[in-house]
Coordinates of C-alpha atoms in Angstrom, one line a residue:
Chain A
X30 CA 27.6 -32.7 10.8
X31 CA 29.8 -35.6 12.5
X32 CA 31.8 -37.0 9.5
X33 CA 33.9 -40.3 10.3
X34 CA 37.4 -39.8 9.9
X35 CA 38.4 -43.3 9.2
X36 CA 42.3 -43.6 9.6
X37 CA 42.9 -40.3 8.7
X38 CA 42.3 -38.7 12.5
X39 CA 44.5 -40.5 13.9
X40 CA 47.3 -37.9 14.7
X41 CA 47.7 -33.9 13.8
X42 CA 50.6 -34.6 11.8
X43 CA 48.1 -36.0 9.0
X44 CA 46.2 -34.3 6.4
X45 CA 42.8 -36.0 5.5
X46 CA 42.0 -37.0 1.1
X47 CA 40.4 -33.5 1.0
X48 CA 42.7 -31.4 2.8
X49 CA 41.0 -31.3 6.3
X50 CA 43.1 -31.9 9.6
X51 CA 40.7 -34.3 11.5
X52 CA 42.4 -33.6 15.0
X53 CA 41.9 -29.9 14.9
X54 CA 38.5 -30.2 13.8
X55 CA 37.5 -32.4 17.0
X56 CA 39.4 -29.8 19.2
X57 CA 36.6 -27.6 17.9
X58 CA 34.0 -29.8 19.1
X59 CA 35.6 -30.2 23.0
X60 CA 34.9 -26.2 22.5
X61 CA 31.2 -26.7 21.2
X62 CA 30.4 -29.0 24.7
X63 CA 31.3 -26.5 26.9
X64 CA 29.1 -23.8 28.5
X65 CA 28.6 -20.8 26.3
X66 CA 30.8 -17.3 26.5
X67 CA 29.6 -14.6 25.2
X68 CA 31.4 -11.2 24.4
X69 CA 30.6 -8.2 23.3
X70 CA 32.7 -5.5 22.4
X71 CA 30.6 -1.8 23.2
X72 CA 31.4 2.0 21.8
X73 CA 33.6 2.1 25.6
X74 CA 34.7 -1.1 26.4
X75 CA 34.2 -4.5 26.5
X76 CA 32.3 -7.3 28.1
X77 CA 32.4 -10.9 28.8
X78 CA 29.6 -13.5 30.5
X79 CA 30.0 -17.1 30.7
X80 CA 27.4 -19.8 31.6
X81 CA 29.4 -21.7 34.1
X82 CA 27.6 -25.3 34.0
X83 CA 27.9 -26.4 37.8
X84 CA 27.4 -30.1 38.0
X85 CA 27.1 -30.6 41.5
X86 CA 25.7 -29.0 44.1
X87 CA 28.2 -30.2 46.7
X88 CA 30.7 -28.1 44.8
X89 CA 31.7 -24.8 46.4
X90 CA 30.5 -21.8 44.2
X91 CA 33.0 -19.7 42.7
X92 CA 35.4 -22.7 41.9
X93 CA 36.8 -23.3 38.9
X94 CA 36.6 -19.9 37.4
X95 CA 36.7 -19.2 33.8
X96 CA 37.4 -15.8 33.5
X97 CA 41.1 -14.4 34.4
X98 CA 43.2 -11.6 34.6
X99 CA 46.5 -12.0 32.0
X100 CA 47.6 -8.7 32.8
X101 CA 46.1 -5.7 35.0
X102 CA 44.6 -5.1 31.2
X103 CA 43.9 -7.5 29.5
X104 CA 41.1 -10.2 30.7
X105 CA 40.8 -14.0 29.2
X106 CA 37.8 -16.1 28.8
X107 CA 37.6 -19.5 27.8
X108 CA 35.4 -21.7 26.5
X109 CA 36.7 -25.7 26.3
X110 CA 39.0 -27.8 28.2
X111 CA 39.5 -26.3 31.5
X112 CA 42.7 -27.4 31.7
X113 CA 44.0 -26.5 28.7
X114 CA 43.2 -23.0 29.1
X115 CA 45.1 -22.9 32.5
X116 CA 48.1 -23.8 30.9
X117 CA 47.5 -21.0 28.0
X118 CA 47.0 -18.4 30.7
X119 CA 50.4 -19.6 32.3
X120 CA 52.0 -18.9 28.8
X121 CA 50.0 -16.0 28.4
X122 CA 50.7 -14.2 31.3
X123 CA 54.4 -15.1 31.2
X124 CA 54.6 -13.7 27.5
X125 CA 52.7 -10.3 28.8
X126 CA 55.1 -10.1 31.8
X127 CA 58.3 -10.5 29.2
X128 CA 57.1 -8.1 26.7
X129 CA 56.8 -5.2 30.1
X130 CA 60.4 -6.2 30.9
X131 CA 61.7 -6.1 27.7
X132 CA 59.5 -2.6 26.7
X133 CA 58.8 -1.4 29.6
X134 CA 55.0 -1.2 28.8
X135 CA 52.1 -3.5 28.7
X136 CA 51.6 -5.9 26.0
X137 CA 48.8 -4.5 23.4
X138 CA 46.6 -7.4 23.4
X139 CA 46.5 -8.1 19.5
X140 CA 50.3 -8.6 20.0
X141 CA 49.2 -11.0 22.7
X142 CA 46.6 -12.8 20.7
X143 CA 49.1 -13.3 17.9
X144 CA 51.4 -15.4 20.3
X145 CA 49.3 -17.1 21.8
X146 CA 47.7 -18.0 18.4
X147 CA 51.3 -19.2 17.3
X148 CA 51.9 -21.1 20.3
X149 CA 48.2 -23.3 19.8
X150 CA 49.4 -23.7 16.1
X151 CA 52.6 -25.6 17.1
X152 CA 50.5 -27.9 18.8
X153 CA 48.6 -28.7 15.4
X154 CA 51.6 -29.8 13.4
X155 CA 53.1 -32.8 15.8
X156 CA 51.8 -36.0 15.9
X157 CA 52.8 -36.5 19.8
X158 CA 51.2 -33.9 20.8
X159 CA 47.2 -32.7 20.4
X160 CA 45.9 -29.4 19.8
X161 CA 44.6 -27.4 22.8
X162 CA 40.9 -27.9 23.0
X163 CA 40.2 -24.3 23.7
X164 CA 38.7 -21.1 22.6
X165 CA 40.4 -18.3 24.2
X166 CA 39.2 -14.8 24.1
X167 CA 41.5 -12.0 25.1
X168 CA 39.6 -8.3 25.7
X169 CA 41.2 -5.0 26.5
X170 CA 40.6 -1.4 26.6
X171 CA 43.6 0.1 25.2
X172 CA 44.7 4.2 23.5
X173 CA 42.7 3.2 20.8
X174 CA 39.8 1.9 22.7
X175 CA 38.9 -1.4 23.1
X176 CA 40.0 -4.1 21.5
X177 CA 38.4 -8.0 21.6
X178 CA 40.3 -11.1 19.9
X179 CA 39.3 -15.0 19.8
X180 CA 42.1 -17.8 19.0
X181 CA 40.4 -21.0 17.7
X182 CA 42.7 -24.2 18.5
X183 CA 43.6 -24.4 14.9
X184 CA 45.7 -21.5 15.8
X185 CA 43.8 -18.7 13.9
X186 CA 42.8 -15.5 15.1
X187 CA 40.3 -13.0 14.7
X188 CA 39.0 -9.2 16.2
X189 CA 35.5 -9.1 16.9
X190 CA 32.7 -6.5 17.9
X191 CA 30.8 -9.4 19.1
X192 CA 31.1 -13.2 19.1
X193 CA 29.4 -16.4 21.3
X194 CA 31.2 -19.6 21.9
X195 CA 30.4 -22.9 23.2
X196 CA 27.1 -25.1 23.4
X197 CA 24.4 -22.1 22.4
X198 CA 26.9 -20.3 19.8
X199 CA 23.9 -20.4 17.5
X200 CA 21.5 -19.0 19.3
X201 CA 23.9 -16.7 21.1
X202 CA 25.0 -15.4 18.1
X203 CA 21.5 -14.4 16.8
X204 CA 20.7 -12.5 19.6
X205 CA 24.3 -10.6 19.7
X206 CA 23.3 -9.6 15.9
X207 CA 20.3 -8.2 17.0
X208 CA 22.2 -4.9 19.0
X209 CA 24.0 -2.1 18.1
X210 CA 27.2 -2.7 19.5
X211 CA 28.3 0.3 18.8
X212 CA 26.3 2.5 20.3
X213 CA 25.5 0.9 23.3
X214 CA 28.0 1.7 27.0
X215 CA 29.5 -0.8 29.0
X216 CA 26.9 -0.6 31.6
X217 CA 23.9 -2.0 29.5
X218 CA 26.3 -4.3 27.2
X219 CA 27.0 -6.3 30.6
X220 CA 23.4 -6.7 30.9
X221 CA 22.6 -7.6 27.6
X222 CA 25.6 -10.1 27.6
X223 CA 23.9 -11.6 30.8
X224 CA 20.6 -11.8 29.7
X225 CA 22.2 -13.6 26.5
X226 CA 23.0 -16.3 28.6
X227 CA 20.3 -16.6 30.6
X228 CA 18.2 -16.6 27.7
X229 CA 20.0 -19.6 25.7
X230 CA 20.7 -21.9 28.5
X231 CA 19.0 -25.2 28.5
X232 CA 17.5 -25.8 31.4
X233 CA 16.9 -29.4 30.7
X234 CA 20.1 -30.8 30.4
X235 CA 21.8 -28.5 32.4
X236 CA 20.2 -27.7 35.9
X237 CA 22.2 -25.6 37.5
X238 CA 24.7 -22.7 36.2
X239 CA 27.0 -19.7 37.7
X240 CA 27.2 -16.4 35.6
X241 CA 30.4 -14.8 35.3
X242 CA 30.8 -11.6 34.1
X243 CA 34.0 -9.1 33.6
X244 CA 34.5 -6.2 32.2
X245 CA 37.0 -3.5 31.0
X246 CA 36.7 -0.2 29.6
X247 CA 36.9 3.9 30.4
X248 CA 34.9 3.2 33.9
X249 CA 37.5 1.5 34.9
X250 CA 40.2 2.8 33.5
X251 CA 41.1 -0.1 31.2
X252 CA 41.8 -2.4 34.4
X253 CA 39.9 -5.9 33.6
X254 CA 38.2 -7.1 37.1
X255 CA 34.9 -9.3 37.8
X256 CA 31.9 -6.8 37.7
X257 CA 30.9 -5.3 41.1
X258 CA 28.6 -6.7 43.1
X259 CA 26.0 -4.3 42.8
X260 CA 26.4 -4.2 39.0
X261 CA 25.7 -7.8 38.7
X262 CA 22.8 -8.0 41.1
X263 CA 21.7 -5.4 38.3
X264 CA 22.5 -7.7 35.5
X265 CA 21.0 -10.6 37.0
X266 CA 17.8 -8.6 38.0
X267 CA 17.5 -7.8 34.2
X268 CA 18.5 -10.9 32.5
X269 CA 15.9 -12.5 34.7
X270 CA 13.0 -10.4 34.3
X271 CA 13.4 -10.5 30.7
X272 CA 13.4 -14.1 30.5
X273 CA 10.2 -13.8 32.4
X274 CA 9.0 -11.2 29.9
X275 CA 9.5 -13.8 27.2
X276 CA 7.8 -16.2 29.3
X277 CA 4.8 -14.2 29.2
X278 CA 5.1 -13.6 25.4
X279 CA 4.5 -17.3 25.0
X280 CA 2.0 -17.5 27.5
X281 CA 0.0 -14.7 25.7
X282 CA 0.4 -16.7 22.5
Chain B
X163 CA 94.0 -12.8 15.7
X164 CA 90.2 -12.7 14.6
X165 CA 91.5 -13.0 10.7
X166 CA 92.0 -16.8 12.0
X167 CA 88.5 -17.3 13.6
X168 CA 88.0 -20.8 14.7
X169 CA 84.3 -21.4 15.6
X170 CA 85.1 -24.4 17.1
X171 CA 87.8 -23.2 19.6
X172 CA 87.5 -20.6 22.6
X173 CA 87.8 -17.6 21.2
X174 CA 89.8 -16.1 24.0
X175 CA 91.7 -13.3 22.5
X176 CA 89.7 -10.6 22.9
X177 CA 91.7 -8.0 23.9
X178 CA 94.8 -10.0 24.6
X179 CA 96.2 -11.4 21.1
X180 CA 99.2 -13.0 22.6
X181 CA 98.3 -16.5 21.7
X182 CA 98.8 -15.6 18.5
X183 CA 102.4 -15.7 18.6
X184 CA 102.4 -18.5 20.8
X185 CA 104.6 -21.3 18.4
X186 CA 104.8 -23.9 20.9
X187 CA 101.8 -25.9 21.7
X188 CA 99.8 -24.4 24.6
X189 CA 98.0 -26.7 26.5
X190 CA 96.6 -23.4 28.4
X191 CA 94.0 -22.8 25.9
X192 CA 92.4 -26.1 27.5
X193 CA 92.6 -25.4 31.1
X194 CA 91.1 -22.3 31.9
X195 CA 90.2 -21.2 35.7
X196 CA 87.2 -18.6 34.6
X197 CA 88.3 -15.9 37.1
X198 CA 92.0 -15.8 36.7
X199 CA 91.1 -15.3 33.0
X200 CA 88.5 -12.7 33.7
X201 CA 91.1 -10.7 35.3
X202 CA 93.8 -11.2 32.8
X203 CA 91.5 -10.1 30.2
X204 CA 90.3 -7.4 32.4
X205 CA 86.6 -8.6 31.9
X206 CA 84.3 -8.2 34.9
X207 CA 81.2 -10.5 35.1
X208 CA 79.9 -9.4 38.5
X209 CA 79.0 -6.0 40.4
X210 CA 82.3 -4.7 42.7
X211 CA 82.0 -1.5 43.2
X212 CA 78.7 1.0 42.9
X213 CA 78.5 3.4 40.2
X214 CA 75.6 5.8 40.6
X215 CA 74.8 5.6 44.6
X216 CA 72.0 7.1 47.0
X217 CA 73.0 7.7 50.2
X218 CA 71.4 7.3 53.8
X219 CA 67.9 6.3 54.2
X220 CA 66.2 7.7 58.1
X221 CA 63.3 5.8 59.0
X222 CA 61.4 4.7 62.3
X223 CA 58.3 4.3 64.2
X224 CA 55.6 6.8 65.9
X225 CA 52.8 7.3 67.3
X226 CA 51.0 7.6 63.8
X227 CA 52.7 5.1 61.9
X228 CA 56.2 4.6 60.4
X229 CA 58.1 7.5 58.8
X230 CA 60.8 7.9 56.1
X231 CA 63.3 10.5 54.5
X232 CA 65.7 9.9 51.9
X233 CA 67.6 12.7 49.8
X234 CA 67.1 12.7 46.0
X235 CA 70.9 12.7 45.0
X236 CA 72.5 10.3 42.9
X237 CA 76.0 10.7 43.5
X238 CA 78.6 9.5 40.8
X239 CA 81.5 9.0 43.0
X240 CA 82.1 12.3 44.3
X241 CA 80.3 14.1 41.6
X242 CA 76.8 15.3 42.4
X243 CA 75.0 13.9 39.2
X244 CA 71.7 13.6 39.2
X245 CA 70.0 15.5 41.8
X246 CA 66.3 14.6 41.5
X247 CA 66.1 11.1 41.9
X248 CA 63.2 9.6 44.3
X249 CA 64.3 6.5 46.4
X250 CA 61.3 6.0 48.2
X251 CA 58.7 3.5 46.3
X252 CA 55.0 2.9 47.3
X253 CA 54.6 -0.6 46.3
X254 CA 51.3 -1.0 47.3
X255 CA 48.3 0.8 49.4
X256 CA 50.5 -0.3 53.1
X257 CA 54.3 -1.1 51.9
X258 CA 56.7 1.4 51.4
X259 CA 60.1 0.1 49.9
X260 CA 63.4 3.0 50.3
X261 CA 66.6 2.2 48.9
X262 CA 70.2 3.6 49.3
X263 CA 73.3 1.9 47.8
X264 CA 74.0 1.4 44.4
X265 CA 71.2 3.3 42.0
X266 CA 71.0 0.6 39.2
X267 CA 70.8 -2.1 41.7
X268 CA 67.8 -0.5 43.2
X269 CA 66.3 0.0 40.1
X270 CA 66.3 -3.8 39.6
X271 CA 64.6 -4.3 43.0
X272 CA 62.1 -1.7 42.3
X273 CA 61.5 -3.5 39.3
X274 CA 61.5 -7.1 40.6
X275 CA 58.9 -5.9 43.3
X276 CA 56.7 -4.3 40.7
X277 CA 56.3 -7.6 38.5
X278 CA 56.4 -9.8 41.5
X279 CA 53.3 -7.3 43.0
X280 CA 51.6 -7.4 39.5
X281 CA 51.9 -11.1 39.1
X282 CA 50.3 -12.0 42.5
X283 CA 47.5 -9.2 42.2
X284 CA 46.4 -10.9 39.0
X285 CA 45.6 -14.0 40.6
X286 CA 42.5 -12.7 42.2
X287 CA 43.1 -15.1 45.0
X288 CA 43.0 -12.7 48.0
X289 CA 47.4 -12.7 48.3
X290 CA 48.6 -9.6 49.0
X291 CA 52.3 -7.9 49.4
X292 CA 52.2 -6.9 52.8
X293 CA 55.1 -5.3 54.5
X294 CA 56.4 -8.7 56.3
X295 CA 56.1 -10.7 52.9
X296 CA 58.1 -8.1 51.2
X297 CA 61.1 -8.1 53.8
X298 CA 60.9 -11.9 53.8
X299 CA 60.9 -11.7 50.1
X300 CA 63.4 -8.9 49.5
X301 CA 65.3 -11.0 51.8
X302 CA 65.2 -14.2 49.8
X303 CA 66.1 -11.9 46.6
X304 CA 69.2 -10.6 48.5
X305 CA 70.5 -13.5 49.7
X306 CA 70.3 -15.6 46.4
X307 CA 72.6 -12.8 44.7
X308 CA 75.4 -13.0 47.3
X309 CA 75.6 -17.0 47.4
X310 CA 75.7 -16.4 43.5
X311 CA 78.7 -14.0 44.4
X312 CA 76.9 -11.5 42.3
X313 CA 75.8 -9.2 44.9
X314 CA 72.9 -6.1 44.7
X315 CA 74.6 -3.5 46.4
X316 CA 72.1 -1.6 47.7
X317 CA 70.5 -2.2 50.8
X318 CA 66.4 -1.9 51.2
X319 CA 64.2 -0.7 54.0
X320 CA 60.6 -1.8 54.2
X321 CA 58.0 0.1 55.8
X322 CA 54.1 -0.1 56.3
X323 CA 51.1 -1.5 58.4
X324 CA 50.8 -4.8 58.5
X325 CA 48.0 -7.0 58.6
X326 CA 46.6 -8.3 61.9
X327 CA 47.0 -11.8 61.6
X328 CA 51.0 -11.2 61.8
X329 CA 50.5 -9.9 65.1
X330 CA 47.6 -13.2 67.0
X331 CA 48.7 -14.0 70.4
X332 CA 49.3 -10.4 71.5
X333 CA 46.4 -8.8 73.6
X334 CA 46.3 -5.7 72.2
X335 CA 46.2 -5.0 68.7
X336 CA 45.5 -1.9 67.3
X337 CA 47.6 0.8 64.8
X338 CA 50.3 1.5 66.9
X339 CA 51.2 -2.2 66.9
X340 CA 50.6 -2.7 63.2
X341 CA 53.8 -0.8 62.1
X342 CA 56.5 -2.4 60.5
X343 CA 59.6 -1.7 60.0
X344 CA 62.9 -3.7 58.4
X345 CA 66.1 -3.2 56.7
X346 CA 67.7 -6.2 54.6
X347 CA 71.1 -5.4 53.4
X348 CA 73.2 -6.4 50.3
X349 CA 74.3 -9.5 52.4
X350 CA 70.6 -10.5 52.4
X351 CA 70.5 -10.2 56.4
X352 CA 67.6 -8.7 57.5
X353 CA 66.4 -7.3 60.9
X354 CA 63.2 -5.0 62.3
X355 CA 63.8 -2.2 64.2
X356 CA 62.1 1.1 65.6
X357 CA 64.6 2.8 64.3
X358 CA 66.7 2.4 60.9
X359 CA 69.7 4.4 59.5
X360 CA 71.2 2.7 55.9
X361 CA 74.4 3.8 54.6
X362 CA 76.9 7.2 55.8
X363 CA 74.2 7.9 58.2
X364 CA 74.4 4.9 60.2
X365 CA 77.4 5.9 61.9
X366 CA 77.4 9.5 61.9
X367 CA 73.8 10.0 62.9
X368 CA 72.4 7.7 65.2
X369 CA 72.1 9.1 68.7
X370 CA 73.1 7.9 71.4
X371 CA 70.3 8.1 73.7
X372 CA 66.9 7.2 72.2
X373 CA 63.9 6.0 74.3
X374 CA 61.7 3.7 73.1
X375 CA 58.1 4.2 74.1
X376 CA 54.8 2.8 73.0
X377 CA 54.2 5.9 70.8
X378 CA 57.7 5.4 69.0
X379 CA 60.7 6.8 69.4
X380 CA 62.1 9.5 71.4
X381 CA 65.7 11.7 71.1
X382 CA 66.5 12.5 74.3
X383 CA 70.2 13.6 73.5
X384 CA 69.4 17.2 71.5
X385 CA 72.9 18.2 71.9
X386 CA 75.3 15.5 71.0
X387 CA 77.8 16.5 68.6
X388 CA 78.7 13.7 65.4
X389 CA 81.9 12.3 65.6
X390 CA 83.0 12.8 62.0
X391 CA 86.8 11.9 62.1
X392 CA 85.0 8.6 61.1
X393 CA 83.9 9.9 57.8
X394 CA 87.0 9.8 55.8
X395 CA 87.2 5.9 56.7
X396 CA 83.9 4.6 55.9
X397 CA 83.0 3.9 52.0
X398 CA 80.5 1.4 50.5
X399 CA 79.1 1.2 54.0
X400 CA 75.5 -0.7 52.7

């Protein structure tokens, strides 16, 4: 899996003997260390949950969110360099607030995702500069219902029904296949997202975590905003006794 | 003459082709003072008059809260033009923006308010466009345009409940001291008031005896008469 680049990763601005842009390809890997996101896009709306790895306990909880608003519709999650991402929400959000004052209405979000997808690519062609080390997800709920787009730091972009991102992608991923997206409501996708994450995080090398979990959709009215408190007491209720339902499974056996 | 288009020079002749026919060597085209030129060339660059205006906004305190009134003309000079525009904007669940003055101009501030609301709200951090920040904001908006010599003619009256913290060191808090209410004016100079007449009405309509209570604000004088040999004089009176 880890191929050496030998000389030719040295910048972005250089092409490898078979064709492959080394710097890029380790920006995907600062997005494979970090805590996983999952999203799922439902028959009513969308939903995101992210295993926030907390390091240390002296840290105040809620810090260092990884969710945010872009517009009052449109929500972004990110998986990778903190840091990075807070400078693509800045362009995000100052590309969505252009687009209202030159159209007078909100940005559709896969008009978003393609900028911001363009704007990650120009980092990949410089040599004084490096590619962002981000995944960036953008979800909204728009007339023609809801809508979910990742940008890789290559600059590409897809839609999704469904897609994980980070340390448990795998994993993540073979549990997202195993629902009906479409058919399920935004209620119960939330708590399936959330008991995706409880279920792949590793408790051994990483003690301690915070969910996060958003949504947008038709019970809400297409605004993006952290789930209610109640709601995610729910969620957390039911990714919890499931994982102890699978505890017992192996017990059994 | 644009037949000899020079994209390397000034292009100043617009509407004014005299240089054309200038033989001798003009050292004018080099020294240019942008203003004079502006007028020679009958170009404006910045707001002088007001086009499309609202007129008088009627606002002050009571014993419930803070109350406005506008009318829902647009005038175009003398013309009655549009008759069903609203000047009173709810910007958020306890601020009230009204506007009278120059129509387009307060469609910028609406607009500038909106985003600037918008833009804080989807920071999630807890900031929130109370009345106060909005008069010390609308303020700030105001007062950069004039130093610019580009003013907004309009002037803005905020209006709403504000929070409790504005209001520490006084004993007695409670709704009737929460009410706010401010005018800032095209100037950019703000003041808060009990009671606030922009525009026309300003002169012709405030009483003159008023009693301010702690419910509000009382007319005592039910039968003064206006004094409108005034009204001929006063225009663009924002």
């Amino acid at each position: 899996m880890s191929s050496i680049g030998s000389g030719y990763d040295l910048s972005a601005s250089q092409f490898s003997p078979d064709g492959r842009v080394f710097q890029v390809e380790y920006a995907n890997k600062a997005v494979e260390a970090s805590g996983t996101v999952v999203a799922l896009r439902c028959k009513d709306g969308v939903a995101f949950a992210i295993e926030k790895i907390v390091t240390s306990r002296l840290y105040e909880s809620g810090s260092n969110k990884r969710i945010h608003n872009v517009d009052k519709h449109i929500g972004m999650a990110v998986a990778g360099l903190l840091a990075d991402a807070r400078q693509l929400l800045t362009v995000a959000r100052d590309e969505a607030k252009q687009y209202k004052y030159d159209y007078g209405v909100s940005i559709p979000v896969k008009y978003l995702a393609d900028r911001l997808a363009m704007y990650m690519h120009a980092y990949t062609l410089y040599g004084f500069v490096r590619p962002f080390g981000c995944f960036i997800l953008l979800a909204a709920y728009e007339s023609d219902g809801p809508q979910l787009y990742g940008v890789e730091p290559s600059g590409v972009t897809y839609g999704y029904y469904g897609i994980a991102v980070g340390k448990a992608q795998q994993t993540a991923k073979t549990e997202i296949e195993k629902l009906k997206l479409s058919e399920l409501k935004l209620e119960d996708a939330v708590k399936e997202a959330a008991k995706i994450i409880y279920q792949v995080h590793d408790e051994v090398k990483d003690r301690m975590f915070e969910l996060e979990l958003s949504w947008v959709g038709q019970v809400n009215d297409g605004k993006h905003e952290r789930v209610p408190t109640n709601i995610f007491n729910d969620a957390e209720k039911f990714a919890k006794a499931s994982l102890e339902e699978a505890d017992d499974d192996d017990d059994e056996m | 003459m644009l037949s000899e288009f020079n994209s390397c020079q000034p292009c100043l002749d617009t509407i004014n082709d005299k240089d054309a026919f200038n033989i001798n060597n003009s050292s004018n085209i080099h020294t240019i003072i942008p203003l004079e030129a502006d007028a020679e060339r009958n170009i404006r660059t910045r707001t002088v008059t007001p086009i499309v205006t609202g007129s008088s906004v009627v606002a002050f305190t009571f014993n419930g809260g803070v109350i406005l009134a506008a009318d829902t003309l647009g005038s175009y000079g003398s013309l009655a033009k549009y008759r069903n525009i609203s000047r009173i904007h709810q910007v958020n669940e306890k601020t009230v923006l009204a506007v009278g003055g120059d129509l387009s101009d307060a469609d910028y501030i609406k607009e500038a308010v909106d985003s600037k609301v918008e833009q804080d709200t989807i920071q999630e951090d807890g900031g929130e466009m109370t009345p106060l920040a909005l008069y010390t904001w609308s303020t700030r908006l105001m007062y950069h345009r004039r130093t610019k010599l580009n003013p907004l003619l309009t002037s803005a009256i905020v209006a709403g409940m504000e929070n409790k913290e504005f209001f520490q060191g006084k004993n007695f808090i409670d709704l009737f001291t929460c009410r706010f209410l401010g005018r800032v004016n095209d100037k950019g100079s703000g003041y808060k008031e009990f009671l606030i007449i922009t525009g026309i009405g300003n002169h012709l309509a405030q009483y003159r005896v008023v009693v301010i209570t702690n419910d509000g604000v009382e007319f005592k004088a039910k039968e003064v008469q206006p004094d409108w040999s005034l009204a001929p004089l006063l225009h663009n009176t924002e």
